[in-house]
Each structure stands twice: as structure tokens, then as C-alpha cells.
Amino acid sequence: MEAISTFITFFNNGGHFMYPIALVLAFAIAISIERFVFLTKSLSDNRRFWAKIWPMLSAGEMSEAEALIAKSHLAVAHILNCGLEQARIDSRRSDVEIATEDGLMALLPAIERRTHYLATFSNAATLLGLLGTVLGLIGAFGALGTADPVEKANLLSAGISEAMSCTAFGLMVAIPSLFAHAYLQSQAGELVDTLESACSRFVTVISRSKALQR
């Protein structure tokens, strides 16, 4: 409770620009949670599906694999289905590879969606904090003109303390947002790498199976 009370006092002392920074914080938290849940679940589900489908593909059980792929709505299943559809038309390795790459490219916007906003929020929080501090200092120095000479030092120190609270809060929002952005970018990259690896191995298996059929 004491920590909450301290934060409320700190927030109230920061001036009006604390509110837009708090709004940025709310958006950053919402996007971070949504992207973390999405990427973590996608990584887990796609890896689990690939671990299930790969033994079938490597053993040449194509009909069973195709049935399983057709029922799934996962990203890796979408990519494999693109490759299978192309293989039915033309089983040349280059064509199947292009089809799987096209399937992956279609999924990239969903994988990378909204993550880049976190970097923007980090910059916005920092700049809003600085703007709030500058305006607070302008107000503090302006108030000194009509103040009693004895009180000027106290008013100046209080005004600077209040103004610097805005920058401090902006940095408190910006730094975690930057770390969240870096982490989520790495998770998105890991998911893309997993899908690319599945593409490559799938194309190799399809090419090999079609060559044996000839």
C-alpha cells in the first residue's frame, strides 16, 4: 500500500503530461500481453504440429499427412498445404519451394503485427516526458518573477522536482517498452525461423518422394 501511495503522489506531482504518458503505458502493456500470448502459443502449437507431421512425411505416408494438414489452421499447416497444392500441379523443387515461400510471406503480417508500435511508444513516452519537464521548468521559472525573494529558492527546487518527475515517468515507460519490443521481435524471428525450417525440410521430402515415384 505504501508503494501505491508513493506512486500516486509521484504521479500527481508530475503535472498534466503524466496522463498521456500513462495512456502510452496502457497501450504498451496491452500490445505486449497480446503479442506475447500470440507468439508463445503459435511457437508451441506449430512446433507440436510439426513434430507430429514430420515422421509421416519422412516415412512417405503422404495421404495421412495431407489429411492432418487439411484439418489444421496453424501457420505451418497453411505453408505445407500451399506446397502440396503446387506439388499436385507441378512437383518441380523450385516451384514447390516458391509456393511454400509465398505461403510464409502471406503469414508474416500476422506474425509481425503491432510489435513495431512498442518502439514508437518507447520514443513517444520519452519525448512526452521531456516536453512535460521543459514546460514545467518554464512554468517554475516564470513563477519566480512574482515570488518573494526569500521563497525563490524553495519555489525553484519544488518546481524542478515536479518537472523532472515527468521525465522520470516517461523513462519508466520507455525502457520496459523497448525491452518488450526486443523480446517480441526475437520471438517473432524464432517463429519465422521455425516455419522456414519446416518449408525447407518439406520441399526436400516432396522432391525426393516425387523422384522415387518416377
Short mmCIF file of N, CA and C in Angstrom, two decimals, residues 40-175:
data_model
loop_
_atom_site.label_atom_id
_atom_site.label_comp_id
_atom_site.label_asym_id
_atom_site.label_seq_id
_atom_site.Cartn_x
_atom_site.Cartn_y
_atom_site.Cartn_z
N THR A 40 3.87 -16.89 -28.23
CA THR A 40 4.20 -18.06 -27.41
C THR A 40 3.33 -19.25 -27.80
N LYS A 41 2.03 -19.00 -27.96
CA LYS A 41 1.11 -20.07 -28.34
C LYS A 41 1.41 -20.56 -29.76
N SER A 42 1.68 -19.64 -30.68
CA SER A 42 1.98 -20.02 -32.06
C SER A 42 3.23 -20.87 -32.14
N LEU A 43 4.27 -20.47 -31.42
CA LEU A 43 5.51 -21.25 -31.42
C LEU A 43 5.27 -22.66 -30.90
N SER A 44 4.58 -22.74 -29.78
CA SER A 44 4.32 -24.04 -29.17
C SER A 44 3.46 -24.93 -30.06
N ASP A 45 2.35 -24.37 -30.59
CA ASP A 45 1.43 -25.16 -31.40
C ASP A 45 2.06 -25.61 -32.71
N ASN A 46 2.80 -24.72 -33.36
CA ASN A 46 3.41 -25.08 -34.65
C ASN A 46 4.52 -26.11 -34.49
N ARG A 47 5.29 -25.98 -33.43
CA ARG A 47 6.33 -26.97 -33.18
C ARG A 47 5.73 -28.33 -32.86
N ARG A 48 4.65 -28.32 -32.09
CA ARG A 48 3.99 -29.58 -31.74
C ARG A 48 3.40 -30.24 -32.99
N PHE A 49 2.79 -29.44 -33.86
CA PHE A 49 2.20 -29.99 -35.08
C PHE A 49 3.30 -30.52 -36.00
N TRP A 50 4.39 -29.79 -36.13
CA TRP A 50 5.49 -30.23 -36.99
C TRP A 50 6.10 -31.54 -36.48
N ALA A 51 6.23 -31.64 -35.16
CA ALA A 51 6.77 -32.87 -34.57
C ALA A 51 5.85 -34.07 -34.85
N LYS A 52 4.57 -33.80 -35.02
CA LYS A 52 3.60 -34.86 -35.31
C LYS A 52 3.57 -35.21 -36.79
N ILE A 53 3.72 -34.18 -37.65
CA ILE A 53 3.57 -34.41 -39.09
C ILE A 53 4.88 -34.87 -39.74
N TRP A 54 6.02 -34.47 -39.20
CA TRP A 54 7.30 -34.78 -39.83
C TRP A 54 7.56 -36.29 -39.97
N PRO A 55 7.30 -37.11 -38.95
CA PRO A 55 7.51 -38.55 -39.12
C PRO A 55 6.69 -39.15 -40.27
N MET A 56 5.47 -38.64 -40.46
CA MET A 56 4.63 -39.10 -41.56
C MET A 56 5.23 -38.73 -42.90
N LEU A 57 5.70 -37.47 -43.02
CA LEU A 57 6.29 -37.01 -44.27
C LEU A 57 7.57 -37.77 -44.60
N SER A 58 8.42 -37.94 -43.60
CA SER A 58 9.69 -38.62 -43.84
C SER A 58 9.50 -40.10 -44.14
N ALA A 59 8.39 -40.69 -43.64
CA ALA A 59 8.11 -42.11 -43.90
C ALA A 59 7.34 -42.32 -45.20
N GLY A 60 6.98 -41.23 -45.88
CA GLY A 60 6.26 -41.33 -47.14
C GLY A 60 4.77 -41.56 -47.00
N GLU A 61 4.24 -41.32 -45.78
CA GLU A 61 2.81 -41.51 -45.55
C GLU A 61 2.07 -40.22 -45.93
N MET A 62 2.05 -39.93 -47.21
CA MET A 62 1.56 -38.65 -47.69
C MET A 62 0.05 -38.46 -47.51
N SER A 63 -0.71 -39.52 -47.70
CA SER A 63 -2.17 -39.39 -47.57
C SER A 63 -2.57 -39.05 -46.14
N GLU A 64 -1.92 -39.72 -45.16
CA GLU A 64 -2.20 -39.42 -43.75
C GLU A 64 -1.77 -37.99 -43.41
N ALA A 65 -0.60 -37.61 -43.92
CA ALA A 65 -0.09 -36.26 -43.65
C ALA A 65 -1.01 -35.20 -44.27
N GLU A 66 -1.45 -35.42 -45.50
CA GLU A 66 -2.33 -34.47 -46.17
C GLU A 66 -3.65 -34.31 -45.43
N ALA A 67 -4.17 -35.40 -44.91
CA ALA A 67 -5.44 -35.34 -44.16
C ALA A 67 -5.27 -34.52 -42.89
N LEU A 68 -4.14 -34.69 -42.23
CA LEU A 68 -3.87 -33.96 -40.99
C LEU A 68 -3.64 -32.47 -41.28
N ILE A 69 -2.94 -32.19 -42.35
CA ILE A 69 -2.67 -30.80 -42.74
C ILE A 69 -3.96 -30.08 -43.11
N ALA A 70 -4.84 -30.77 -43.83
CA ALA A 70 -6.10 -30.16 -44.27
C ALA A 70 -7.00 -29.77 -43.09
N LYS A 71 -6.89 -30.50 -41.98
CA LYS A 71 -7.74 -30.23 -40.82
C LYS A 71 -7.21 -29.10 -39.94
N SER A 72 -5.93 -28.76 -40.09
CA SER A 72 -5.30 -27.79 -39.20
C SER A 72 -5.37 -26.37 -39.76
N HIS A 73 -5.46 -25.40 -38.86
CA HIS A 73 -5.47 -24.00 -39.25
C HIS A 73 -4.18 -23.30 -38.81
N LEU A 74 -3.19 -24.05 -38.41
CA LEU A 74 -1.93 -23.48 -37.96
C LEU A 74 -1.11 -22.94 -39.14
N ALA A 75 -0.16 -22.07 -38.81
CA ALA A 75 0.67 -21.45 -39.84
C ALA A 75 1.46 -22.48 -40.63
N VAL A 76 2.07 -23.43 -39.94
CA VAL A 76 2.88 -24.43 -40.62
C VAL A 76 2.01 -25.30 -41.54
N ALA A 77 0.79 -25.57 -41.13
CA ALA A 77 -0.12 -26.36 -41.95
C ALA A 77 -0.51 -25.58 -43.21
N HIS A 78 -0.71 -24.28 -43.07
CA HIS A 78 -1.03 -23.44 -44.23
C HIS A 78 0.11 -23.49 -45.25
N ILE A 79 1.34 -23.39 -44.76
CA ILE A 79 2.51 -23.41 -45.65
C ILE A 79 2.63 -24.76 -46.35
N LEU A 80 2.48 -25.84 -45.58
CA LEU A 80 2.58 -27.18 -46.16
C LEU A 80 1.48 -27.42 -47.18
N ASN A 81 0.29 -26.90 -46.90
CA ASN A 81 -0.82 -27.07 -47.83
C ASN A 81 -0.55 -26.34 -49.15
N CYS A 82 0.09 -25.16 -49.06
CA CYS A 82 0.48 -24.44 -50.29
C CYS A 82 1.45 -25.28 -51.10
N GLY A 83 2.40 -25.91 -50.42
CA GLY A 83 3.36 -26.77 -51.11
C GLY A 83 2.72 -27.99 -51.73
N LEU A 84 1.79 -28.59 -51.01
CA LEU A 84 1.10 -29.78 -51.52
C LEU A 84 0.25 -29.45 -52.75
N GLU A 85 -0.43 -28.31 -52.68
CA GLU A 85 -1.25 -27.91 -53.83
C GLU A 85 -0.39 -27.70 -55.08
N GLN A 86 0.78 -27.11 -54.89
CA GLN A 86 1.68 -26.90 -56.02
C GLN A 86 2.25 -28.23 -56.51
N ALA A 87 2.54 -29.13 -55.58
CA ALA A 87 3.10 -30.43 -55.95
C ALA A 87 2.12 -31.25 -56.79
N ARG A 88 0.84 -31.05 -56.58
CA ARG A 88 -0.16 -31.77 -57.38
C ARG A 88 -0.17 -31.24 -58.82
N ILE A 89 0.15 -29.95 -58.98
CA ILE A 89 0.17 -29.35 -60.31
C ILE A 89 1.51 -29.58 -61.00
N ASP A 90 2.57 -29.26 -60.27
CA ASP A 90 3.93 -29.40 -60.82
C ASP A 90 4.86 -29.65 -59.65
N SER A 91 5.51 -30.81 -59.64
CA SER A 91 6.31 -31.21 -58.48
C SER A 91 7.78 -30.80 -58.57
N ARG A 92 8.11 -29.90 -59.50
CA ARG A 92 9.49 -29.44 -59.56
C ARG A 92 9.86 -28.73 -58.26
N ARG A 93 11.08 -28.99 -57.78
CA ARG A 93 11.51 -28.47 -56.48
C ARG A 93 11.38 -26.94 -56.41
N SER A 94 11.81 -26.26 -57.47
CA SER A 94 11.78 -24.80 -57.46
C SER A 94 10.36 -24.26 -57.32
N ASP A 95 9.41 -24.90 -58.00
CA ASP A 95 8.01 -24.45 -57.94
C ASP A 95 7.40 -24.70 -56.56
N VAL A 96 7.68 -25.88 -56.00
CA VAL A 96 7.17 -26.19 -54.65
C VAL A 96 7.78 -25.25 -53.62
N GLU A 97 9.06 -24.96 -53.78
CA GLU A 97 9.75 -24.06 -52.85
C GLU A 97 9.16 -22.65 -52.93
N ILE A 98 8.88 -22.17 -54.11
CA ILE A 98 8.27 -20.85 -54.28
C ILE A 98 6.88 -20.81 -53.65
N ALA A 99 6.13 -21.89 -53.82
CA ALA A 99 4.78 -21.96 -53.25
C ALA A 99 4.81 -21.89 -51.73
N THR A 100 5.74 -22.62 -51.10
CA THR A 100 5.84 -22.58 -49.64
C THR A 100 6.32 -21.22 -49.15
N GLU A 101 7.24 -20.61 -49.91
CA GLU A 101 7.72 -19.27 -49.54
C GLU A 101 6.60 -18.24 -49.66
N ASP A 102 5.77 -18.38 -50.68
CA ASP A 102 4.62 -17.47 -50.83
C ASP A 102 3.65 -17.65 -49.65
N GLY A 103 3.46 -18.91 -49.26
CA GLY A 103 2.59 -19.17 -48.11
C GLY A 103 3.13 -18.55 -46.84
N LEU A 104 4.47 -18.60 -46.66
CA LEU A 104 5.09 -17.98 -45.49
C LEU A 104 4.97 -16.47 -45.54
N MET A 105 5.20 -15.88 -46.71
CA MET A 105 5.11 -14.43 -46.85
C MET A 105 3.71 -13.91 -46.52
N ALA A 106 2.70 -14.71 -46.86
CA ALA A 106 1.32 -14.32 -46.56
C ALA A 106 1.06 -14.27 -45.06
N LEU A 107 1.85 -15.05 -44.28
CA LEU A 107 1.66 -15.12 -42.84
C LEU A 107 2.46 -14.07 -42.07
N LEU A 108 3.47 -13.49 -42.70
CA LEU A 108 4.36 -12.56 -41.99
C LEU A 108 3.64 -11.36 -41.38
N PRO A 109 2.67 -10.73 -42.08
CA PRO A 109 1.98 -9.59 -41.44
C PRO A 109 1.31 -9.95 -40.12
N ALA A 110 0.73 -11.14 -40.04
CA ALA A 110 0.07 -11.57 -38.80
C ALA A 110 1.09 -11.82 -37.70
N ILE A 111 2.27 -12.34 -38.07
CA ILE A 111 3.31 -12.63 -37.09
C ILE A 111 3.92 -11.34 -36.53
N GLU A 112 4.13 -10.35 -37.41
CA GLU A 112 4.81 -9.12 -37.00
C GLU A 112 3.84 -8.00 -36.61
N ARG A 113 2.55 -8.27 -36.64
CA ARG A 113 1.54 -7.23 -36.41
C ARG A 113 1.68 -6.57 -35.03
N ARG A 114 1.64 -5.26 -35.02
CA ARG A 114 1.60 -4.40 -33.83
C ARG A 114 2.89 -4.37 -33.01
N THR A 115 3.82 -5.28 -33.23
CA THR A 115 5.04 -5.30 -32.41
C THR A 115 5.83 -4.00 -32.57
N HIS A 116 5.88 -3.46 -33.79
CA HIS A 116 6.68 -2.25 -34.04
C HIS A 116 6.13 -1.04 -33.29
N TYR A 117 4.85 -1.10 -32.87
CA TYR A 117 4.29 0.02 -32.12
C TYR A 117 5.03 0.24 -30.79
N LEU A 118 5.58 -0.84 -30.23
CA LEU A 118 6.25 -0.72 -28.93
C LEU A 118 7.46 0.21 -29.01
N ALA A 119 8.20 0.14 -30.12
CA ALA A 119 9.33 1.06 -30.30
C ALA A 119 8.84 2.50 -30.41
N THR A 120 7.71 2.68 -31.11
CA THR A 120 7.11 4.02 -31.23
C THR A 120 6.66 4.53 -29.87
N PHE A 121 6.03 3.67 -29.08
CA PHE A 121 5.57 4.06 -27.74
C PHE A 121 6.75 4.42 -26.84
N SER A 122 7.85 3.70 -26.99
CA SER A 122 9.04 4.00 -26.19
C SER A 122 9.55 5.40 -26.50
N ASN A 123 9.64 5.73 -27.77
CA ASN A 123 10.07 7.09 -28.16
C ASN A 123 9.08 8.15 -27.72
N ALA A 124 7.78 7.83 -27.88
CA ALA A 124 6.74 8.81 -27.51
C ALA A 124 6.77 9.10 -26.02
N ALA A 125 6.94 8.06 -25.20
CA ALA A 125 6.97 8.25 -23.75
C ALA A 125 8.15 9.12 -23.33
N THR A 126 9.31 8.87 -23.95
CA THR A 126 10.49 9.68 -23.64
C THR A 126 10.28 11.14 -24.02
N LEU A 127 9.76 11.38 -25.22
CA LEU A 127 9.57 12.75 -25.70
C LEU A 127 8.48 13.47 -24.91
N LEU A 128 7.41 12.76 -24.56
CA LEU A 128 6.37 13.39 -23.74
C LEU A 128 6.91 13.77 -22.37
N GLY A 129 7.76 12.89 -21.82
CA GLY A 129 8.37 13.20 -20.53
C GLY A 129 9.25 14.43 -20.60
N LEU A 130 10.04 14.53 -21.66
CA LEU A 130 10.90 15.70 -21.84
C LEU A 130 10.09 16.97 -22.06
N LEU A 131 9.02 16.86 -22.86
CA LEU A 131 8.17 18.02 -23.10
C LEU A 131 7.52 18.48 -21.81
N GLY A 132 7.02 17.53 -21.03
CA GLY A 132 6.42 17.89 -19.74
C GLY A 132 7.42 18.57 -18.82
N THR A 133 8.67 18.09 -18.83
CA THR A 133 9.71 18.69 -17.99
C THR A 133 10.04 20.11 -18.44
N VAL A 134 10.19 20.28 -19.76
CA VAL A 134 10.51 21.62 -20.29
C VAL A 134 9.41 22.62 -19.95
N LEU A 135 8.16 22.23 -20.17
CA LEU A 135 7.05 23.13 -19.86
C LEU A 135 6.95 23.38 -18.36
N GLY A 136 7.26 22.35 -17.58
CA GLY A 136 7.24 22.52 -16.12
C GLY A 136 8.32 23.50 -15.66
N LEU A 137 9.50 23.41 -16.26
CA LEU A 137 10.59 24.33 -15.91
C LEU A 137 10.26 25.76 -16.33
N ILE A 138 9.63 25.89 -17.51
CA ILE A 138 9.22 27.22 -17.95
C ILE A 138 8.24 27.84 -16.95
N GLY A 139 7.28 27.00 -16.49
CA GLY A 139 6.32 27.49 -15.50
C GLY A 139 6.98 27.82 -14.18
N ALA A 140 7.97 27.00 -13.77
CA ALA A 140 8.64 27.24 -12.49
C ALA A 140 9.44 28.53 -12.52
N PHE A 141 10.19 28.74 -13.61
CA PHE A 141 10.98 29.97 -13.70
C PHE A 141 10.08 31.20 -13.87
N GLY A 142 8.95 31.00 -14.56
CA GLY A 142 8.03 32.12 -14.73
C GLY A 142 7.42 32.55 -13.41
N ALA A 143 7.18 31.57 -12.52
CA ALA A 143 6.59 31.88 -11.22
C ALA A 143 7.55 32.63 -10.31
N LEU A 144 8.86 32.51 -10.59
CA LEU A 144 9.85 33.17 -9.73
C LEU A 144 9.80 34.68 -9.85
N GLY A 145 9.30 35.16 -11.01
CA GLY A 145 9.29 36.61 -11.24
C GLY A 145 8.45 37.37 -10.24
N THR A 146 7.38 36.77 -9.78
CA THR A 146 6.47 37.46 -8.86
C THR A 146 6.59 36.95 -7.43
N ALA A 147 7.56 36.05 -7.19
CA ALA A 147 7.68 35.45 -5.86
C ALA A 147 8.53 36.32 -4.95
N ASP A 148 8.33 36.12 -3.66
CA ASP A 148 9.15 36.78 -2.65
C ASP A 148 10.58 36.28 -2.75
N PRO A 149 11.59 37.15 -2.69
CA PRO A 149 12.99 36.72 -2.82
C PRO A 149 13.38 35.62 -1.85
N VAL A 150 12.79 35.62 -0.66
CA VAL A 150 13.12 34.60 0.34
C VAL A 150 12.61 33.24 -0.10
N GLU A 151 11.49 33.22 -0.81
CA GLU A 151 10.87 31.95 -1.19
C GLU A 151 11.33 31.44 -2.55
N LYS A 152 12.14 32.21 -3.27
CA LYS A 152 12.51 31.84 -4.63
C LYS A 152 13.24 30.50 -4.69
N ALA A 153 14.17 30.29 -3.77
CA ALA A 153 14.96 29.04 -3.78
C ALA A 153 14.05 27.84 -3.56
N ASN A 154 13.12 27.96 -2.61
CA ASN A 154 12.20 26.86 -2.33
C ASN A 154 11.26 26.59 -3.50
N LEU A 155 10.77 27.67 -4.10
CA LEU A 155 9.87 27.52 -5.24
C LEU A 155 10.59 26.89 -6.44
N LEU A 156 11.85 27.32 -6.63
CA LEU A 156 12.61 26.79 -7.76
C LEU A 156 12.89 25.30 -7.59
N SER A 157 13.30 24.90 -6.39
CA SER A 157 13.60 23.48 -6.15
C SER A 157 12.35 22.63 -6.27
N ALA A 158 11.21 23.14 -5.78
CA ALA A 158 9.95 22.40 -5.87
C ALA A 158 9.50 22.28 -7.32
N GLY A 159 9.66 23.38 -8.08
CA GLY A 159 9.27 23.36 -9.49
C GLY A 159 10.12 22.41 -10.31
N ILE A 160 11.43 22.40 -10.06
CA ILE A 160 12.32 21.49 -10.78
C ILE A 160 12.01 20.04 -10.44
N SER A 161 11.77 19.78 -9.15
CA SER A 161 11.43 18.42 -8.71
C SER A 161 10.17 17.93 -9.39
N GLU A 162 9.16 18.81 -9.47
CA GLU A 162 7.90 18.44 -10.12
C GLU A 162 8.09 18.20 -11.61
N ALA A 163 8.90 19.07 -12.24
CA ALA A 163 9.11 18.95 -13.69
C ALA A 163 9.88 17.68 -14.03
N MET A 164 10.88 17.32 -13.22
CA MET A 164 11.70 16.15 -13.50
C MET A 164 10.92 14.85 -13.32
N SER A 165 9.85 14.88 -12.54
CA SER A 165 9.02 13.69 -12.36
C SER A 165 8.44 13.21 -13.68
N CYS A 166 8.15 14.16 -14.56
CA CYS A 166 7.58 13.82 -15.86
C CYS A 166 8.58 13.05 -16.71
N THR A 167 9.83 13.50 -16.73
CA THR A 167 10.87 12.77 -17.47
C THR A 167 11.10 11.39 -16.87
N ALA A 168 11.12 11.32 -15.55
CA ALA A 168 11.34 10.04 -14.88
C ALA A 168 10.25 9.04 -15.25
N PHE A 169 9.00 9.49 -15.26
CA PHE A 169 7.90 8.59 -15.60
C PHE A 169 7.96 8.18 -17.06
N GLY A 170 8.34 9.13 -17.93
CA GLY A 170 8.49 8.80 -19.34
C GLY A 170 9.53 7.72 -19.56
N LEU A 171 10.65 7.80 -18.85
CA LEU A 171 11.69 6.78 -18.96
C LEU A 171 11.26 5.45 -18.34
N MET A 172 10.46 5.53 -17.29
CA MET A 172 9.94 4.30 -16.66
C MET A 172 9.03 3.53 -17.61
N VAL A 173 8.38 4.25 -18.52
CA VAL A 173 7.53 3.61 -19.53
C VAL A 173 8.36 3.19 -20.73
N ALA A 174 9.30 4.05 -21.14
CA ALA A 174 10.06 3.82 -22.37
C ALA A 174 10.98 2.61 -22.28
N ILE A 175 11.69 2.46 -21.17
CA ILE A 175 12.70 1.39 -21.07
C ILE A 175 12.06 0.00 -21.11
#
